Tab-separated table of C-alpha atoms in Angstrom:
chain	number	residue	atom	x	y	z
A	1	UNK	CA	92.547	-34.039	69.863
A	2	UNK	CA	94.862	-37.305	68.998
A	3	UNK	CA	92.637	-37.904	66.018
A	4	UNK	CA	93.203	-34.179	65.050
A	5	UNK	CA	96.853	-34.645	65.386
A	6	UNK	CA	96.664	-37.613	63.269
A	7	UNK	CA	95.753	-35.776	60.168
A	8	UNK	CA	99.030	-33.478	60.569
A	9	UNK	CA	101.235	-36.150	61.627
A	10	UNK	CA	101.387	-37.900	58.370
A	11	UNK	CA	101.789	-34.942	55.904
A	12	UNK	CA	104.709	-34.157	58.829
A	13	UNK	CA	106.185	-37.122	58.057
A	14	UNK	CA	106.615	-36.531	54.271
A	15	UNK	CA	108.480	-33.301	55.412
A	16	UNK	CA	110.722	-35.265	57.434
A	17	UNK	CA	111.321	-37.614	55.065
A	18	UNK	CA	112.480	-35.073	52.555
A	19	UNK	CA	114.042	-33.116	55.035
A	20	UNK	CA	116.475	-35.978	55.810
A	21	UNK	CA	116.895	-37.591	52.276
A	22	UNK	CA	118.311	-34.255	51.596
A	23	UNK	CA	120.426	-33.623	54.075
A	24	UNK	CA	121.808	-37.504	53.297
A	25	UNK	CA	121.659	-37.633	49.732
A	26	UNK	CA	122.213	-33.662	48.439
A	27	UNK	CA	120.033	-33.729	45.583
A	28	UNK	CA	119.507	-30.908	43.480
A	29	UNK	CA	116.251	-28.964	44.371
A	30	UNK	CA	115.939	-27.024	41.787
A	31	UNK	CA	115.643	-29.668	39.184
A	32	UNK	CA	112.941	-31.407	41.708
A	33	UNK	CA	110.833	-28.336	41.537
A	34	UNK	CA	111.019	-27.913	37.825
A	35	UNK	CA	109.483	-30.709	37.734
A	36	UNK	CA	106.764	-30.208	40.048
A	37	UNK	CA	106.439	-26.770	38.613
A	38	UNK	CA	106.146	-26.946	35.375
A	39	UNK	CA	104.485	-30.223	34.700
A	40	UNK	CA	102.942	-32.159	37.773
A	41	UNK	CA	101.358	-28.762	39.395
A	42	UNK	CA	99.976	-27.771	35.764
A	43	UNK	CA	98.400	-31.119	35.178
A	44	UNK	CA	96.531	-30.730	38.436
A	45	UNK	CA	95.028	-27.579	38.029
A	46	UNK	CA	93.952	-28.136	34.617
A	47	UNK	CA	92.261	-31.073	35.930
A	48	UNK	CA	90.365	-29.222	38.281
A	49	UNK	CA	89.478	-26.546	36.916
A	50	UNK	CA	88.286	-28.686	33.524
A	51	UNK	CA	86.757	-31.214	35.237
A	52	UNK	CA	84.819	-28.648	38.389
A	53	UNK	CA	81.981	-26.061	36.679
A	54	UNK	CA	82.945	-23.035	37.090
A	55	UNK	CA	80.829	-20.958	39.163
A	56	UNK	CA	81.114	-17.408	41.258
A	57	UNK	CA	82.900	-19.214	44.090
A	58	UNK	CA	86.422	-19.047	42.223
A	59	UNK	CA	85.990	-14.854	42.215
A	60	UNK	CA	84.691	-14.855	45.517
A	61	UNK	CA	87.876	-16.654	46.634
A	62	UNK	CA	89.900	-14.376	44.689
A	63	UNK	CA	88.314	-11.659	45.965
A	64	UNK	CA	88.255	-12.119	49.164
A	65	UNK	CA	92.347	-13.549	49.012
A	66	UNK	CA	92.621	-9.917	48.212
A	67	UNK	CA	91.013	-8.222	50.930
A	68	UNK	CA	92.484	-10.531	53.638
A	69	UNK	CA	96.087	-9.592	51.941
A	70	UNK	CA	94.859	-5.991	52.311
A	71	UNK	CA	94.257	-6.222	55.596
A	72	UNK	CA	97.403	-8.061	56.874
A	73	UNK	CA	99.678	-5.599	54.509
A	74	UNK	CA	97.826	-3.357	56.931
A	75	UNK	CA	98.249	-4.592	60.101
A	76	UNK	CA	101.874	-5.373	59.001
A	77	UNK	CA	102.782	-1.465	58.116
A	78	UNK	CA	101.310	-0.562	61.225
A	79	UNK	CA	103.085	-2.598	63.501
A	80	UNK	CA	106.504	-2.502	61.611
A	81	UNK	CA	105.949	1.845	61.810
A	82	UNK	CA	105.464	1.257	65.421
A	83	UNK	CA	108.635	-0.497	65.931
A	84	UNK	CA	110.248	1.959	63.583
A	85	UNK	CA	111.354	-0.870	60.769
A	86	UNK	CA	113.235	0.156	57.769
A	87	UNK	CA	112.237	-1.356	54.616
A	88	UNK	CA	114.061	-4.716	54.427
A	89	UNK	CA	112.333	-5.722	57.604
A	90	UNK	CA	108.670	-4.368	55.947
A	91	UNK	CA	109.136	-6.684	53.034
A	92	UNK	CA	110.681	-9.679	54.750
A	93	UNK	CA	107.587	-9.294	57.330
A	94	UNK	CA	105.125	-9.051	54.532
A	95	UNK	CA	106.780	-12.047	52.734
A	96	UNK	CA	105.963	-14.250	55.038
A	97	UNK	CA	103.189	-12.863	55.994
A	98	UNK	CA	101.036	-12.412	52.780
A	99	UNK	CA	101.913	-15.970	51.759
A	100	UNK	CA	100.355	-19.683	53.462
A	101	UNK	CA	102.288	-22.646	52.564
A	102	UNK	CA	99.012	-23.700	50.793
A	103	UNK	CA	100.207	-25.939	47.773
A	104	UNK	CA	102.790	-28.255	49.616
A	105	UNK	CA	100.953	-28.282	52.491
A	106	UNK	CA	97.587	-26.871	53.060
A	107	UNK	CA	96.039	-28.979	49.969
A	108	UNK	CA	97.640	-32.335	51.541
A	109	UNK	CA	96.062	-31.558	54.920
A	110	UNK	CA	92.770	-30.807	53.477
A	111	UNK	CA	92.734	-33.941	51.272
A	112	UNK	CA	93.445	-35.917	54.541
A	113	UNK	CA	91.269	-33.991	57.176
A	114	UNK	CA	87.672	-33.226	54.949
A	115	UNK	CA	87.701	-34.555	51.566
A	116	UNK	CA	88.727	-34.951	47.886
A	117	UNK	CA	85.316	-32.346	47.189
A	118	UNK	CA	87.391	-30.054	49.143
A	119	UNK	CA	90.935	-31.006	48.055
A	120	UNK	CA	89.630	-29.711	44.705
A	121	UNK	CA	88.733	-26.060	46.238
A	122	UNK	CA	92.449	-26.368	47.829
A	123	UNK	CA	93.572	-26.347	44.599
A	124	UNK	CA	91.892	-23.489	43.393
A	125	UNK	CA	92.975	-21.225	46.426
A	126	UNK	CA	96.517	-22.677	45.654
A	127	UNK	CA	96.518	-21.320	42.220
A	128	UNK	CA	95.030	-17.758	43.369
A	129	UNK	CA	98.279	-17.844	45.837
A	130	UNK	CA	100.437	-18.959	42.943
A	131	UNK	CA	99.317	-15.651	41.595
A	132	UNK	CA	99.851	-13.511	43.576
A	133	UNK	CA	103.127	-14.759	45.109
A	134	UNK	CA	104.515	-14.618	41.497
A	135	UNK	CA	103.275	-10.592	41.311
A	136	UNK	CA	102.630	-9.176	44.777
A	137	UNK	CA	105.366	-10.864	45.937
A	138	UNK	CA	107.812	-9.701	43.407
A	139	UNK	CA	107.115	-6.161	43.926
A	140	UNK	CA	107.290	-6.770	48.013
A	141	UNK	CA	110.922	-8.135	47.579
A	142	UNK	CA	112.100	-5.380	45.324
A	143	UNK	CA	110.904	-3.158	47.457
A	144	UNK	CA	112.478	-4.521	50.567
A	145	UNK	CA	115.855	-4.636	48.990
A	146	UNK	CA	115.389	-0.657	47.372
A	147	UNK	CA	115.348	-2.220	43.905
A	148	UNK	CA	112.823	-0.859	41.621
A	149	UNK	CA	111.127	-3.320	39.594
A	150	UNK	CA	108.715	-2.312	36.688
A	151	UNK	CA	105.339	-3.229	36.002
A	152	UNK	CA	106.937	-5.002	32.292
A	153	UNK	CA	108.976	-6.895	34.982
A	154	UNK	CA	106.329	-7.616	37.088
A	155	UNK	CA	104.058	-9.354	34.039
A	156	UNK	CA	106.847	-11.364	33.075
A	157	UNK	CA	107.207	-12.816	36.080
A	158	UNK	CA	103.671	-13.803	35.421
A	159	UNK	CA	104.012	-15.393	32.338
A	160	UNK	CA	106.595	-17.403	33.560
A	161	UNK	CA	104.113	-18.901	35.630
A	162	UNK	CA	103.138	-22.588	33.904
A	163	UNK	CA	100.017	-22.781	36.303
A	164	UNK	CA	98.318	-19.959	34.934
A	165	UNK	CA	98.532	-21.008	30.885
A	166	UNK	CA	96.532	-24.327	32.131
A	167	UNK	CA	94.468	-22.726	33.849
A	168	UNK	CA	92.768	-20.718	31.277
A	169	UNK	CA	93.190	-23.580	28.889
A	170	UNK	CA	91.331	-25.792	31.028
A	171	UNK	CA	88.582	-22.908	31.598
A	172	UNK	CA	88.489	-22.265	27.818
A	173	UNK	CA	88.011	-25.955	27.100
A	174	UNK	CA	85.436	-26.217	29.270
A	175	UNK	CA	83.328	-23.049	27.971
A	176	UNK	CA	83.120	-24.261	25.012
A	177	UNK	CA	82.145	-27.705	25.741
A	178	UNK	CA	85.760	-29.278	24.149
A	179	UNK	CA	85.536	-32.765	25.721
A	180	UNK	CA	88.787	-34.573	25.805
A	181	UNK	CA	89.362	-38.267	24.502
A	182	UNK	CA	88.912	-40.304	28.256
A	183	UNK	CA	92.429	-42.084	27.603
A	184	UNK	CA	94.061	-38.872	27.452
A	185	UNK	CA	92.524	-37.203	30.552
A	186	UNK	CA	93.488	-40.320	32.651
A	187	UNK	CA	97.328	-39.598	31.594
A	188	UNK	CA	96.615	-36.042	32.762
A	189	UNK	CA	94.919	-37.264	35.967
A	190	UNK	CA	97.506	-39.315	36.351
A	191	UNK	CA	100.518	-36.841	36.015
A	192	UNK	CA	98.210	-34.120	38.339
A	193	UNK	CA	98.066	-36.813	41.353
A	194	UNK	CA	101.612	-37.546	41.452
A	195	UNK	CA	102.366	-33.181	42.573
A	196	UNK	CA	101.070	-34.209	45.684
A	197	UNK	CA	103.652	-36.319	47.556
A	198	UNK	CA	106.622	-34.568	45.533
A	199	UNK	CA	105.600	-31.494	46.478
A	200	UNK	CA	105.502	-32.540	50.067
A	201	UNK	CA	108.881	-34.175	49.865
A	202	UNK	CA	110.293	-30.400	48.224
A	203	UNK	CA	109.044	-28.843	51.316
A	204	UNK	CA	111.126	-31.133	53.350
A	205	UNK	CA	114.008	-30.752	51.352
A	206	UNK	CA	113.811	-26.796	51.183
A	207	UNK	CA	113.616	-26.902	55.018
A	208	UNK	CA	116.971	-28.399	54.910
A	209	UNK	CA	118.775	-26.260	53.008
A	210	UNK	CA	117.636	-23.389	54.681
A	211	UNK	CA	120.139	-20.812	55.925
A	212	UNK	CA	119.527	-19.701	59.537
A	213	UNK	CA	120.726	-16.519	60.272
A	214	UNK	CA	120.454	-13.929	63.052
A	215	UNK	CA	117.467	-11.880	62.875
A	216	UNK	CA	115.385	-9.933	65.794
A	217	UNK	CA	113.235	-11.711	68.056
A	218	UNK	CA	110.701	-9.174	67.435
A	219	UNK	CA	110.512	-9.537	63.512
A	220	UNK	CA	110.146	-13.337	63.568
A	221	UNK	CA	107.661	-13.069	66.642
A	222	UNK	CA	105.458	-10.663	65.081
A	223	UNK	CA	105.966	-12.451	61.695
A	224	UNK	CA	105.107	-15.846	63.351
A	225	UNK	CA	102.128	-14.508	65.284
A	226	UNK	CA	100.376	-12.592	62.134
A	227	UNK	CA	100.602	-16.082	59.914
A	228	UNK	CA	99.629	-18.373	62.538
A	229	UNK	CA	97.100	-16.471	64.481
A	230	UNK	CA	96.132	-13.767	62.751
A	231	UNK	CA	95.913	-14.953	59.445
A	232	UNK	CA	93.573	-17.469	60.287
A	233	UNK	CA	91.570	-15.434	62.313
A	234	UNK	CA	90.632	-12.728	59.899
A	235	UNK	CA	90.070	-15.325	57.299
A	236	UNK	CA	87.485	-17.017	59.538
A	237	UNK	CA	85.534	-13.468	60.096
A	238	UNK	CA	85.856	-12.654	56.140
A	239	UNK	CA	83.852	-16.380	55.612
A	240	UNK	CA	80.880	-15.105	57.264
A	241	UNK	CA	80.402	-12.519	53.915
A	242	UNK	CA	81.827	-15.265	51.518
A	243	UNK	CA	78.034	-16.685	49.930
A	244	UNK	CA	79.581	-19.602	48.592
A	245	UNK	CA	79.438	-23.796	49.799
A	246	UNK	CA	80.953	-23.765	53.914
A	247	UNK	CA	83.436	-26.400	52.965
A	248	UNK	CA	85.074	-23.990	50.877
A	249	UNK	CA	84.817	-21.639	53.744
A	250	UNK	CA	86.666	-24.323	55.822
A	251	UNK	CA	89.185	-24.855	52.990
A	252	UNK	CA	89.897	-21.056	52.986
A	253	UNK	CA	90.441	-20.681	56.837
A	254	UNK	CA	92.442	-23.882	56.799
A	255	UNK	CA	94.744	-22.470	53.677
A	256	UNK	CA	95.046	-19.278	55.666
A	257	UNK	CA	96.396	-20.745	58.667
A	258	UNK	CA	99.505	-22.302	56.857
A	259	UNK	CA	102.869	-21.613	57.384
A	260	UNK	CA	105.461	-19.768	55.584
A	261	UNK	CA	105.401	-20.790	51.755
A	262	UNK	CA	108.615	-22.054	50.996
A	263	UNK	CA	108.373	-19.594	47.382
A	264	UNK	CA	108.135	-17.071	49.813
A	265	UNK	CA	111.857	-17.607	51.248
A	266	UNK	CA	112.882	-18.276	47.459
A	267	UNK	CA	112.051	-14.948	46.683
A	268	UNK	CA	113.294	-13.114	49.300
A	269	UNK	CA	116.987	-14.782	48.736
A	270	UNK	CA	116.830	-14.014	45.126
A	271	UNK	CA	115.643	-10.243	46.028
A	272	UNK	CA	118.281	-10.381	49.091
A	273	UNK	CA	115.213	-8.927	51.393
A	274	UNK	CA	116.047	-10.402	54.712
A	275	UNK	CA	115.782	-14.133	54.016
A	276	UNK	CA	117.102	-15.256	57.088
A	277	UNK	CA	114.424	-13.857	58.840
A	278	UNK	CA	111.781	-15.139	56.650
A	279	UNK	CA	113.844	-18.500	56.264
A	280	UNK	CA	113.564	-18.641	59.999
A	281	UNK	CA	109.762	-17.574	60.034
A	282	UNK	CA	108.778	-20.304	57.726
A	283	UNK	CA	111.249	-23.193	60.101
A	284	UNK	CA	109.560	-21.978	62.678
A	285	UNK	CA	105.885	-21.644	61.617
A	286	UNK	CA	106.237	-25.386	59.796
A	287	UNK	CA	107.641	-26.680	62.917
A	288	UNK	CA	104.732	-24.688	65.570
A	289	UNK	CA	101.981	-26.097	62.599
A	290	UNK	CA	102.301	-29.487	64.246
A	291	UNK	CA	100.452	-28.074	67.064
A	292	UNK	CA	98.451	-24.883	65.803
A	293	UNK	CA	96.800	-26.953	62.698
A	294	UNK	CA	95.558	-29.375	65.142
A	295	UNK	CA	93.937	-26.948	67.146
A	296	UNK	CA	92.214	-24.731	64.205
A	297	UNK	CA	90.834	-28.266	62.884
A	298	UNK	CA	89.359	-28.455	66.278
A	299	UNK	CA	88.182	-24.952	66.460
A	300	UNK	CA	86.456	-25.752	62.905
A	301	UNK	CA	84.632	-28.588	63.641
A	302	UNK	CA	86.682	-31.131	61.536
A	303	UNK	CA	87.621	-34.466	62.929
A	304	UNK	CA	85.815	-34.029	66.022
């Protein structure tokens, strides 16, 4: 289990190191994150998805991110009916929920626990989550806060999503065979393998600034329990009817059993949904990962 606990500990030191550069130093985030968004996160999934063939596997995983946010939307509903939850409690539950901490987290630990084969599936899942944070997501938030948001609203949140333009450019090149001078793609490489440790440094610094509030024990417990434990879980039974390679199985459970994505408290401040109790959910979750990642690596197979 130490060896398991080794793979964590050093992607939980990047937090912390973020976490306290920011609390000493005050930087601005937001200019950070631009970066990271709109050029170092781009240049990475372009380069997987130009440089991997692209196969069924990408739709299964799409797919199948689908029916497991189906199901905990679900679960969610129920329990939040049961406990008679209004609908700013519904949408910060399914808010953190829905969404793993898979891009500034779940791809580091992946790179560090299986391998770079795998790293390169992280990716992909990342960018399906991208998706459907910057959608599903929107419309959750609006709803929690009684806003109405319309579907013209809803695609524009899309487009504003750099990921997804290289993304299909990278797909397009690739279908029709457009091979790009080597010089240039190492620049691109280059720029793609830098999002790594800055996006694990934002993480850290967006844990800092985060604004704890009072919220019910019950919303963050059942919030914590469905992201950590349940997530996972159903994402491990949905593998058995995913046909595609087991370490992207892995790669999917793993992804699945992240914490609260930081985007996810971003959103619900902006939408005013509750974020104190999703801030808290995702401090909390991040912190309890330390242990529960560990123990699903185990579960898995990986590092033993």
């Amino acid at each position: 289990m130490l060896s398991l606990l080794m793979i964590v500990v050093p992607v939980f030191l990047v937090f912390v190191i973020g976490f306290t550069a920011q609390k000493l130093l005050k930087m601005d985030i937001k200019s950070v994150s631009s970066v990271s968004l709109y050029i170092l996160f781009p240049a990475l999934a372009f380069t997987t998805f130009y440089t991997n063939p692209l196969d069924g596997e990408f739709l299964y995983a799409l797919l199948f991110s689908v029916i497991l946010m189906l199901i905990l939307t679900a679960i969610t509903i129920v329990i939040a009916r049961f406990l008679k939850y209004g609908r700013a409690e519904i949408g910060a539950m399914l808010l953190g929920v829905l969404f793993p901490n898979s891009g500034n987290y779940g791809a580091p630990v992946v790179l560090f626990a299986i391998n770079a084969a795998a790293f390169d599936y992280a990716i992909m899942l990342t960018v399906i989550h991208t998706f459907i944070i910057s959608t599903v997501g929107i419309f959750i938030a609006s709803y929690g806060n009684g806003a109405a948001i319309t579907v013209r609203e809803g695609l524009r949140s899309v487009m504003r999503v750099p990921v997804i333009y290289a993304v299909v450019l990278a797909i397009v090149f690739q279908l029709i065979n457009f091979e790009i001078p080597a010089a240039f793609m190492e620049i691109i490489e280059m720029i793609g393998a830098a999002s790594i440790p800055i996006v694990m440094l934002i993480l850290g610094m967006q844990l800092a600034e985060m604004k704890m509030g009072h919220s019910r024990i019950t919303e963050v417990t059942g919030l914590v329990t469905m992201r950590m434990v349940v997530s996972p879980v159903i994402a491990m039974v949905l593998t058995l009817f995913m046909p595609i390679d087991n370490i992207f199985k892995l790669v999917f459970i793993i992804l699945n059993a992240m914490p609260v994505a930081a985007n996810a408290t971003m959103i619900a401040a902006a939408y005013n949904t509750k974020p104190d109790t999703v801030s808290l959910g995702a401090f909390i979750t991040t912190l309890l990962s330390l242990i529960a990642l560990p123990v699903w690596l185990f579960v898995l197979g990986i590092g033993v």
